[in-house]
Coordinates of N, CA, C and O in Angstrom, one line a residue:
X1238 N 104.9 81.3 144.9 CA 103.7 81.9 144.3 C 104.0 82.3 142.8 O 105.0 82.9 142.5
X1239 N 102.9 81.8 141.9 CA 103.5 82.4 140.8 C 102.7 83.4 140.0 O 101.5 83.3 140.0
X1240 N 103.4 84.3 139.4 CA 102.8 85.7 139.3 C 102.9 85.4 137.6 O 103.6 84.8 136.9
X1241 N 101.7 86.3 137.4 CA 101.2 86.7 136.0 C 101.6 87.7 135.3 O 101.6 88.5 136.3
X1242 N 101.9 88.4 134.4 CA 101.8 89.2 133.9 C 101.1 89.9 133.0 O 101.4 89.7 131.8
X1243 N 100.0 90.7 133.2 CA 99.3 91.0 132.6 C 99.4 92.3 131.4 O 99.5 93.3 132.1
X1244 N 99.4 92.6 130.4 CA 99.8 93.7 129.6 C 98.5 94.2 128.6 O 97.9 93.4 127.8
X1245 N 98.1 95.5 128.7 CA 97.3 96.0 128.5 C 97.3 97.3 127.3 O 97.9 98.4 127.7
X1246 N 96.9 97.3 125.9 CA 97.8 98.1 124.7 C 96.2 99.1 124.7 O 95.2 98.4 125.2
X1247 N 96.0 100.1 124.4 CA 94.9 100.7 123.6 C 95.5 101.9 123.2 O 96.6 102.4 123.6
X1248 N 94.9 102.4 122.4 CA 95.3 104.0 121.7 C 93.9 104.7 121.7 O 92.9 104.1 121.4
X1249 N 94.1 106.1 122.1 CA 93.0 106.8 122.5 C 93.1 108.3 121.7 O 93.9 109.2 121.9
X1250 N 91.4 108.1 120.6 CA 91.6 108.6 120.0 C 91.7 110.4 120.5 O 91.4 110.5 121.6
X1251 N 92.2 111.7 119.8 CA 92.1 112.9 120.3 C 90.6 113.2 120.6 O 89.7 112.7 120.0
X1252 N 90.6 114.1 121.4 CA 89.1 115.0 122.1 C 88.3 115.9 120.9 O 88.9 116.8 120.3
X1253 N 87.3 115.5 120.6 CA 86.6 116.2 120.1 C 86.6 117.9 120.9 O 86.7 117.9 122.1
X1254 N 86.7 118.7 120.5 CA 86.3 119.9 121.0 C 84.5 120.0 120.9 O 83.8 119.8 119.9
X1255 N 84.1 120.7 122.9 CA 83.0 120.8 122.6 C 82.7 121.8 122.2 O 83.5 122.8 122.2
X1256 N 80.9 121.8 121.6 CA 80.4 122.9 121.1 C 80.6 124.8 121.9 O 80.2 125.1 123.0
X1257 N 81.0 125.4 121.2 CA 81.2 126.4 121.9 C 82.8 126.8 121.8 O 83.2 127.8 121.1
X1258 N 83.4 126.2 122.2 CA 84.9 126.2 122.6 C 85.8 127.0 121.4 O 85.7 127.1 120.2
X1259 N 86.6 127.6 122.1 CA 87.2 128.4 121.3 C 88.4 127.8 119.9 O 88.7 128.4 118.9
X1260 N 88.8 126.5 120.5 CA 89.1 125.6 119.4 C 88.5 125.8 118.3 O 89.0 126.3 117.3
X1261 N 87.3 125.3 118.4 CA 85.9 124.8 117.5 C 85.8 126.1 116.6 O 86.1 125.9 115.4
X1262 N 85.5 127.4 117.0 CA 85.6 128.4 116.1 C 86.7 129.0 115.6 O 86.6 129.8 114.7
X1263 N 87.6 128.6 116.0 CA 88.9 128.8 115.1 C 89.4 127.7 113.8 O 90.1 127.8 112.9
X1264 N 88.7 126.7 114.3 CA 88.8 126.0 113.2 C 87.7 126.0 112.0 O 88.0 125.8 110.8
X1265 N 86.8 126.1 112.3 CA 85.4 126.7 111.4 C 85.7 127.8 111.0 O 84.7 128.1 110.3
X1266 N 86.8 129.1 111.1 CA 86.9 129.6 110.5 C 87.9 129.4 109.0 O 87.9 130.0 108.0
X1267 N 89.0 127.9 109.7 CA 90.2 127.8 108.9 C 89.7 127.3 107.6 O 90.2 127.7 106.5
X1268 N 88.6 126.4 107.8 CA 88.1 125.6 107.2 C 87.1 126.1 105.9 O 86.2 126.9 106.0
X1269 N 87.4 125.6 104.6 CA 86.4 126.2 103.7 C 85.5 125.1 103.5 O 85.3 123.9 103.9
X1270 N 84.8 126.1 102.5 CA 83.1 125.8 102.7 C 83.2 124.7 101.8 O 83.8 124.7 100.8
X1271 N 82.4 123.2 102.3 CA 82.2 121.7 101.7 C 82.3 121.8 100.2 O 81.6 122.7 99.8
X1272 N 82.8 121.4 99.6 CA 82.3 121.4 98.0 C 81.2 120.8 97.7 O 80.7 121.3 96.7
X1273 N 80.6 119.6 98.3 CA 79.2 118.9 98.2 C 79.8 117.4 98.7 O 80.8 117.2 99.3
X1274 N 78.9 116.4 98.3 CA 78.9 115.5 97.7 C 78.5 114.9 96.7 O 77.6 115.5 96.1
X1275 N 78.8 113.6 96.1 CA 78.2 112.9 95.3 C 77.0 112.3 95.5 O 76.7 111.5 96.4
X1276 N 76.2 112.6 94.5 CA 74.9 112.2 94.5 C 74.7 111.1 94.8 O 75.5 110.3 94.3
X1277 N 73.4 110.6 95.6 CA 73.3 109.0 95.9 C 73.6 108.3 94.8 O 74.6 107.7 94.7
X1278 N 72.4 108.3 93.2 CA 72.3 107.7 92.6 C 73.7 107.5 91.5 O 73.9 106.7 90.6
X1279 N 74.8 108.8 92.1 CA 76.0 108.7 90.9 C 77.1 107.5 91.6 O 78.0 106.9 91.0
X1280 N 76.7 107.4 93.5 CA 77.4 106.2 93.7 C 76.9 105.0 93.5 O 77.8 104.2 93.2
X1281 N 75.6 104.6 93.6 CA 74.9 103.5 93.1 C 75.3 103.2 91.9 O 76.3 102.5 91.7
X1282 N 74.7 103.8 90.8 CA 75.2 103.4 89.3 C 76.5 103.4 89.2 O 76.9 103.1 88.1
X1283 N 77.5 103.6 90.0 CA 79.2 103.6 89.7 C 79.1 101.9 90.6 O 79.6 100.9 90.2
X1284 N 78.4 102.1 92.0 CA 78.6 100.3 92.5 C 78.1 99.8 91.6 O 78.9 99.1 91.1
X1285 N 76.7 99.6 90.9 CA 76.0 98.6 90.2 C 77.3 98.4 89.3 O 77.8 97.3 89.2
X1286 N 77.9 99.5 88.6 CA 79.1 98.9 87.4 C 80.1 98.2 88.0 O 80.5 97.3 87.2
X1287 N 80.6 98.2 88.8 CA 81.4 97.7 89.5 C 81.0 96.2 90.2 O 81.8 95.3 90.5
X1288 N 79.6 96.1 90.5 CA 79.5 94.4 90.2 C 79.0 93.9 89.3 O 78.4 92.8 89.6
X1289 N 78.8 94.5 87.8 CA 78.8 94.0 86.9 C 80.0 93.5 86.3 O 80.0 92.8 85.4
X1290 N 81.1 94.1 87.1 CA 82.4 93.7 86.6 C 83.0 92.5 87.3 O 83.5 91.4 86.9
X1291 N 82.7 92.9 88.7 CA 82.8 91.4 89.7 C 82.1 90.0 88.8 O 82.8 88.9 88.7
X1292 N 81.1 90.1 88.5 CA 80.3 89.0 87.7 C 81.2 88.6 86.4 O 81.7 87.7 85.8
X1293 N 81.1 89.7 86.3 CA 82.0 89.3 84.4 C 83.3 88.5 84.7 O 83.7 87.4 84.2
X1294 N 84.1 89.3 85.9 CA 85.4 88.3 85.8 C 85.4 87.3 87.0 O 86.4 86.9 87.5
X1295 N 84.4 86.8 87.4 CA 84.1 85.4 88.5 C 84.5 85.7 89.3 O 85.2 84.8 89.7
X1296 N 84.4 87.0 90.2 CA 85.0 86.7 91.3 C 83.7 86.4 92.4 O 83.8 86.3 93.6
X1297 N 82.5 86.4 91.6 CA 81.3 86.4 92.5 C 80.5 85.4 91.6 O 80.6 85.5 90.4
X1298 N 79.8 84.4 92.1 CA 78.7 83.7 90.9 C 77.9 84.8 90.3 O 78.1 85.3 89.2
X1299 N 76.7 85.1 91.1 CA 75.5 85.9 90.3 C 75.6 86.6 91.3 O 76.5 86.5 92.2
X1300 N 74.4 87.6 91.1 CA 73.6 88.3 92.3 C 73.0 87.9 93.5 O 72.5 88.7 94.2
X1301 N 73.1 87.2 93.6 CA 73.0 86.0 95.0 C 74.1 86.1 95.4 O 74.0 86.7 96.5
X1302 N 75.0 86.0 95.1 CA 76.2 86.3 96.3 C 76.7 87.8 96.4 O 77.5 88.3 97.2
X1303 N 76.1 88.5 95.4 CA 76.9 89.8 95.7 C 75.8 90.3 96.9 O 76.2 91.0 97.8
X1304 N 74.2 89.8 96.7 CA 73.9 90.1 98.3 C 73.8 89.3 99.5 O 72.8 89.4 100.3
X1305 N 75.0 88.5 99.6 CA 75.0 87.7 100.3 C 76.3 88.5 101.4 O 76.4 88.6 102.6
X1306 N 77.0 89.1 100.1 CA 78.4 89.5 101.0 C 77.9 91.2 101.1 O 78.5 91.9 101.9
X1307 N 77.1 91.6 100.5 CA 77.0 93.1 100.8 C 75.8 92.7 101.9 O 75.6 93.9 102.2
X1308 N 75.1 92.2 102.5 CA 74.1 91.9 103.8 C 72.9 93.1 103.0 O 72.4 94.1 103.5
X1309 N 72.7 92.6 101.9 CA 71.5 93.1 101.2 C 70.6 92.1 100.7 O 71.1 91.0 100.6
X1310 N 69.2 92.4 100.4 CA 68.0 91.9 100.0 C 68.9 91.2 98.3 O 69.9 91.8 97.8
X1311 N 68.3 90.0 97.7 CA 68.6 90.0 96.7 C 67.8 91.2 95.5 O 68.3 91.7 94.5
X1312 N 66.4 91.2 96.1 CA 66.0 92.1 95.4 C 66.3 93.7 95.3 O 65.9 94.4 94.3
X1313 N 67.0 94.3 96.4 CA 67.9 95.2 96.5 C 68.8 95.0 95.4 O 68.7 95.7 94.4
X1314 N 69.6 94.1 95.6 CA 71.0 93.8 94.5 C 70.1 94.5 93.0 O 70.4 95.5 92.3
X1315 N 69.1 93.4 93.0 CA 68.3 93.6 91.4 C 67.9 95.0 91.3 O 68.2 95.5 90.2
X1316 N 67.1 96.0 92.2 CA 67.4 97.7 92.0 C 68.3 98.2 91.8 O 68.2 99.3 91.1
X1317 N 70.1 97.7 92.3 CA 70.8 98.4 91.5 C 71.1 98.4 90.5 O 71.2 99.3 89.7
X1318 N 71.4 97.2 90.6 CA 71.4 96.5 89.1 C 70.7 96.7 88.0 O 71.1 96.3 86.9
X1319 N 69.6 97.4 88.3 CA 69.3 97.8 87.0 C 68.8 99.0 86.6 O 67.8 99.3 86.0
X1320 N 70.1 99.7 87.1 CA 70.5 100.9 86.6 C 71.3 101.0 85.5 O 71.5 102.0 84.9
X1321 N 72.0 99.6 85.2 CA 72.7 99.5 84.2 C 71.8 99.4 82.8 O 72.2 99.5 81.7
X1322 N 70.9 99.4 83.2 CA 69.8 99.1 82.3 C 69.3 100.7 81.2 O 68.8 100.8 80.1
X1323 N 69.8 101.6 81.9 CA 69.7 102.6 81.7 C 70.2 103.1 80.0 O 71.1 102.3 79.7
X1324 N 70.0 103.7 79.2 CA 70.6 104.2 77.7 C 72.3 104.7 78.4 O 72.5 105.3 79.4
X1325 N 73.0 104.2 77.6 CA 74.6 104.6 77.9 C 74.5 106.4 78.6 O 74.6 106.7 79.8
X1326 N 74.3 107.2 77.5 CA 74.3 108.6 77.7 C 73.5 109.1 79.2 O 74.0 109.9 80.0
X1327 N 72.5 108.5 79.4 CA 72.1 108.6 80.6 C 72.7 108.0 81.6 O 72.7 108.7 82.7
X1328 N 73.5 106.7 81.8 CA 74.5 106.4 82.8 C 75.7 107.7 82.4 O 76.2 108.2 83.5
X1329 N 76.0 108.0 81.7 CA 77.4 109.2 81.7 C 76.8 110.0 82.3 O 77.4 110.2 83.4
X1330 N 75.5 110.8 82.2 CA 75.0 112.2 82.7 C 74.9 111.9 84.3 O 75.2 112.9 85.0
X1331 N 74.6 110.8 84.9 CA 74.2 110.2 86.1 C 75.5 110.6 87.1 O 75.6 111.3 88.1
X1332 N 76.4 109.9 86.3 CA 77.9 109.5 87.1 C 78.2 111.0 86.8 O 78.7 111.4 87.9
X1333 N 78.2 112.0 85.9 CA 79.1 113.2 86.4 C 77.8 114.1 86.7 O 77.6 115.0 85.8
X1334 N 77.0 113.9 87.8 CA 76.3 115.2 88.3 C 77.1 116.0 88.8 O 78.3 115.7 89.0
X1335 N 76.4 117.2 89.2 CA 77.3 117.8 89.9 C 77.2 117.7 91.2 O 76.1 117.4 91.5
X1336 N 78.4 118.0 92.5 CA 77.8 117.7 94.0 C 76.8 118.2 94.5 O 76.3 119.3 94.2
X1337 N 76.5 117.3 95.2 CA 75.0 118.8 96.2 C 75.5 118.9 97.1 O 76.4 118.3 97.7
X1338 N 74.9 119.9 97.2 CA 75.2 121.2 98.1 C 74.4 121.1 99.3 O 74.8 121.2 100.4
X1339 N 73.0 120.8 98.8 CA 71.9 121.2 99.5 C 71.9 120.1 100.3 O 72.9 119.4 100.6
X1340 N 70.3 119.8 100.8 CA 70.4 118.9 101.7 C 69.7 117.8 101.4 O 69.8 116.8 102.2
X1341 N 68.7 117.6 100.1 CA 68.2 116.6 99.8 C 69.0 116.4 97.9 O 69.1 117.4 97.2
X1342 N 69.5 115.0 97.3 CA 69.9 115.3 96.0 C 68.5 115.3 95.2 O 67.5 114.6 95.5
X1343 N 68.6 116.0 94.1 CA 67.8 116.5 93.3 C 66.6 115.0 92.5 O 65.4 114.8 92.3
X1344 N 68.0 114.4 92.3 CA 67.2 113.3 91.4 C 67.7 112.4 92.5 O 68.7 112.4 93.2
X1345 N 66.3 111.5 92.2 CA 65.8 110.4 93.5 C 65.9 109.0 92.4 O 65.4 108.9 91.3
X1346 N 66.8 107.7 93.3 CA 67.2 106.6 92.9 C 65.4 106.2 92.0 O 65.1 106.1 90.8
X1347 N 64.6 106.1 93.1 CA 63.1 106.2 92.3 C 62.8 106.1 91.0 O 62.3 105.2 90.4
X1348 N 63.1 107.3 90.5 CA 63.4 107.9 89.5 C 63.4 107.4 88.4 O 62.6 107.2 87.5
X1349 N 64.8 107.0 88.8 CA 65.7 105.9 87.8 C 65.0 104.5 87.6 O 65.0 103.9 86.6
X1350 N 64.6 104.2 88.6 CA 64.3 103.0 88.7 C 63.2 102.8 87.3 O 63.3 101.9 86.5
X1351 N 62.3 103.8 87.5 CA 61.1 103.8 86.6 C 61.2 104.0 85.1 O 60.4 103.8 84.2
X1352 N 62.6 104.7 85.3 CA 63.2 105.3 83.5 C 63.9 103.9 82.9 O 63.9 103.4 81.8
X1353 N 64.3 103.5 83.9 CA 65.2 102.1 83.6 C 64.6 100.5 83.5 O 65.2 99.5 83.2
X1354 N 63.2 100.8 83.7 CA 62.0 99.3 84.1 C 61.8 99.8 82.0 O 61.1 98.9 81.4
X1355 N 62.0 100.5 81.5 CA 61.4 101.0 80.1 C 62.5 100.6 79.1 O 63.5 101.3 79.1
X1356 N 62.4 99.4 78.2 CA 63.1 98.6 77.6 C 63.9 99.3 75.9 O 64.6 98.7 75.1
X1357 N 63.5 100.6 75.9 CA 63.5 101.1 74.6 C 64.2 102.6 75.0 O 63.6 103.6 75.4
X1358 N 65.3 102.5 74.6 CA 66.4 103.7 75.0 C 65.7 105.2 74.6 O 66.0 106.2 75.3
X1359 N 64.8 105.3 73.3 CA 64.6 106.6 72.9 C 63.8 107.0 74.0 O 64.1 108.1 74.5
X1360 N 62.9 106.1 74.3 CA 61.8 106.1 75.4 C 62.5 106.8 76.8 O 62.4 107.9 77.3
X1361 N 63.4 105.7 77.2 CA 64.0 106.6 78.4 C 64.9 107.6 78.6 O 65.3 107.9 79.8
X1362 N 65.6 108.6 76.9 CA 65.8 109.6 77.5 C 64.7 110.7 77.5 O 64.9 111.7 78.1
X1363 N 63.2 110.6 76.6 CA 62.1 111.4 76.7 C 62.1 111.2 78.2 O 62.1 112.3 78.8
X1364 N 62.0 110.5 78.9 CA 61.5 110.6 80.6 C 62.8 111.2 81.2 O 62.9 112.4 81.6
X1365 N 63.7 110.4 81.2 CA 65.1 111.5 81.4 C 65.2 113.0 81.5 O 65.7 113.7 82.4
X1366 N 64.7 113.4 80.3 CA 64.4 114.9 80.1 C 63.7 115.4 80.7 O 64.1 116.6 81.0
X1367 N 62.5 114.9 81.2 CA 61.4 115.4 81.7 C 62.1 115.2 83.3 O 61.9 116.1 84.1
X1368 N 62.6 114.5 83.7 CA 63.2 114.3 85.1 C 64.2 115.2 85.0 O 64.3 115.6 86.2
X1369 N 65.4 116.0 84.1 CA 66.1 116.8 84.1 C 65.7 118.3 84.3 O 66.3 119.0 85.1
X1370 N 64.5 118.7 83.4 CA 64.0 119.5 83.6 C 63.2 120.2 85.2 O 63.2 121.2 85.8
X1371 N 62.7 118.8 85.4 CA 62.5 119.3 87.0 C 63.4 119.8 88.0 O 63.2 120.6 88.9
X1372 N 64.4 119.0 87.7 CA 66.0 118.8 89.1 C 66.4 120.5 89.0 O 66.2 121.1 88.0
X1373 N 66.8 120.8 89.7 CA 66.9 122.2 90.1 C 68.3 122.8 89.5 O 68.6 123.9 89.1
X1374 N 69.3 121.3 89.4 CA 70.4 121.7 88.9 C 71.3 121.3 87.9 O 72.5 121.1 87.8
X1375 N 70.0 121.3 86.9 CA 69.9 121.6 85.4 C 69.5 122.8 84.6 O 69.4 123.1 83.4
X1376 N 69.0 123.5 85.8 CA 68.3 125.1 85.5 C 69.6 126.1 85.1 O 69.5 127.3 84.8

């Protein structure tokens, strides 16, 4: 008779502690308070730069393949993309917001979108401003 050997590897991740558990509030205590995160639109405009750089040094033809390999719309690609479109000074203010805290970010990709379709830099930091002034955390 001949015999098989069969061998079987997995690794199993540690137990969540459930809600309640005395674990769980000892660690919520150790734990400090989130610092935030980064704003949607300050990681968007840091990706959009970052495949403008892909493009520049060939590692991608056009925008066609960068949403081909990111499993996005090409016209998606082209919304981020043209964020770069933005006045320099307004991509710097973008990329260093500060984190949120809260639970929605202040300034909405939208936004941008509308400041950035506007081909004349003086133009889009007057809308800029007016979008700054609203955001709560520029007050």
């Amino acid at each position: 008779m001949d015999e098989t050997k069969l061998e079987v590897r997995f690794t199993l991740a540690p137990r969540r502690p459930t809600r309640g558990s005395r674990q769980e509030a000892s660690q919520q205590q150790d734990q400090q308070p989130s610092p935030g995160r980064v704003p949607r639109v300050s990681r968007l405009l840091a990706l959009a730069m970052r495949f403008q750089d892909m493009v520049d040094r060939g590692e991608v033809r056009d925008f066609a393949d960068l949403a081909r390999l990111g499993y996005v719309t090409r016209a998606r690609i082209t919304q981020i993309m043209d964020l770069t479109l933005l006045a320099p000074d307004i991509q710097e203010e973008i990329l260093f917001l500060p984190p949120t805290t809260a639970d929605r970010d202040p300034i909405k990709e939208k936004e941008l979108r509308a400041i950035a379709a506007i081909p004349h830099w003086h133009r889009q930091r007057k809308l800029w401003d007016t979008v700054r002034e609203s955001a709560p955390i520029f007050r």
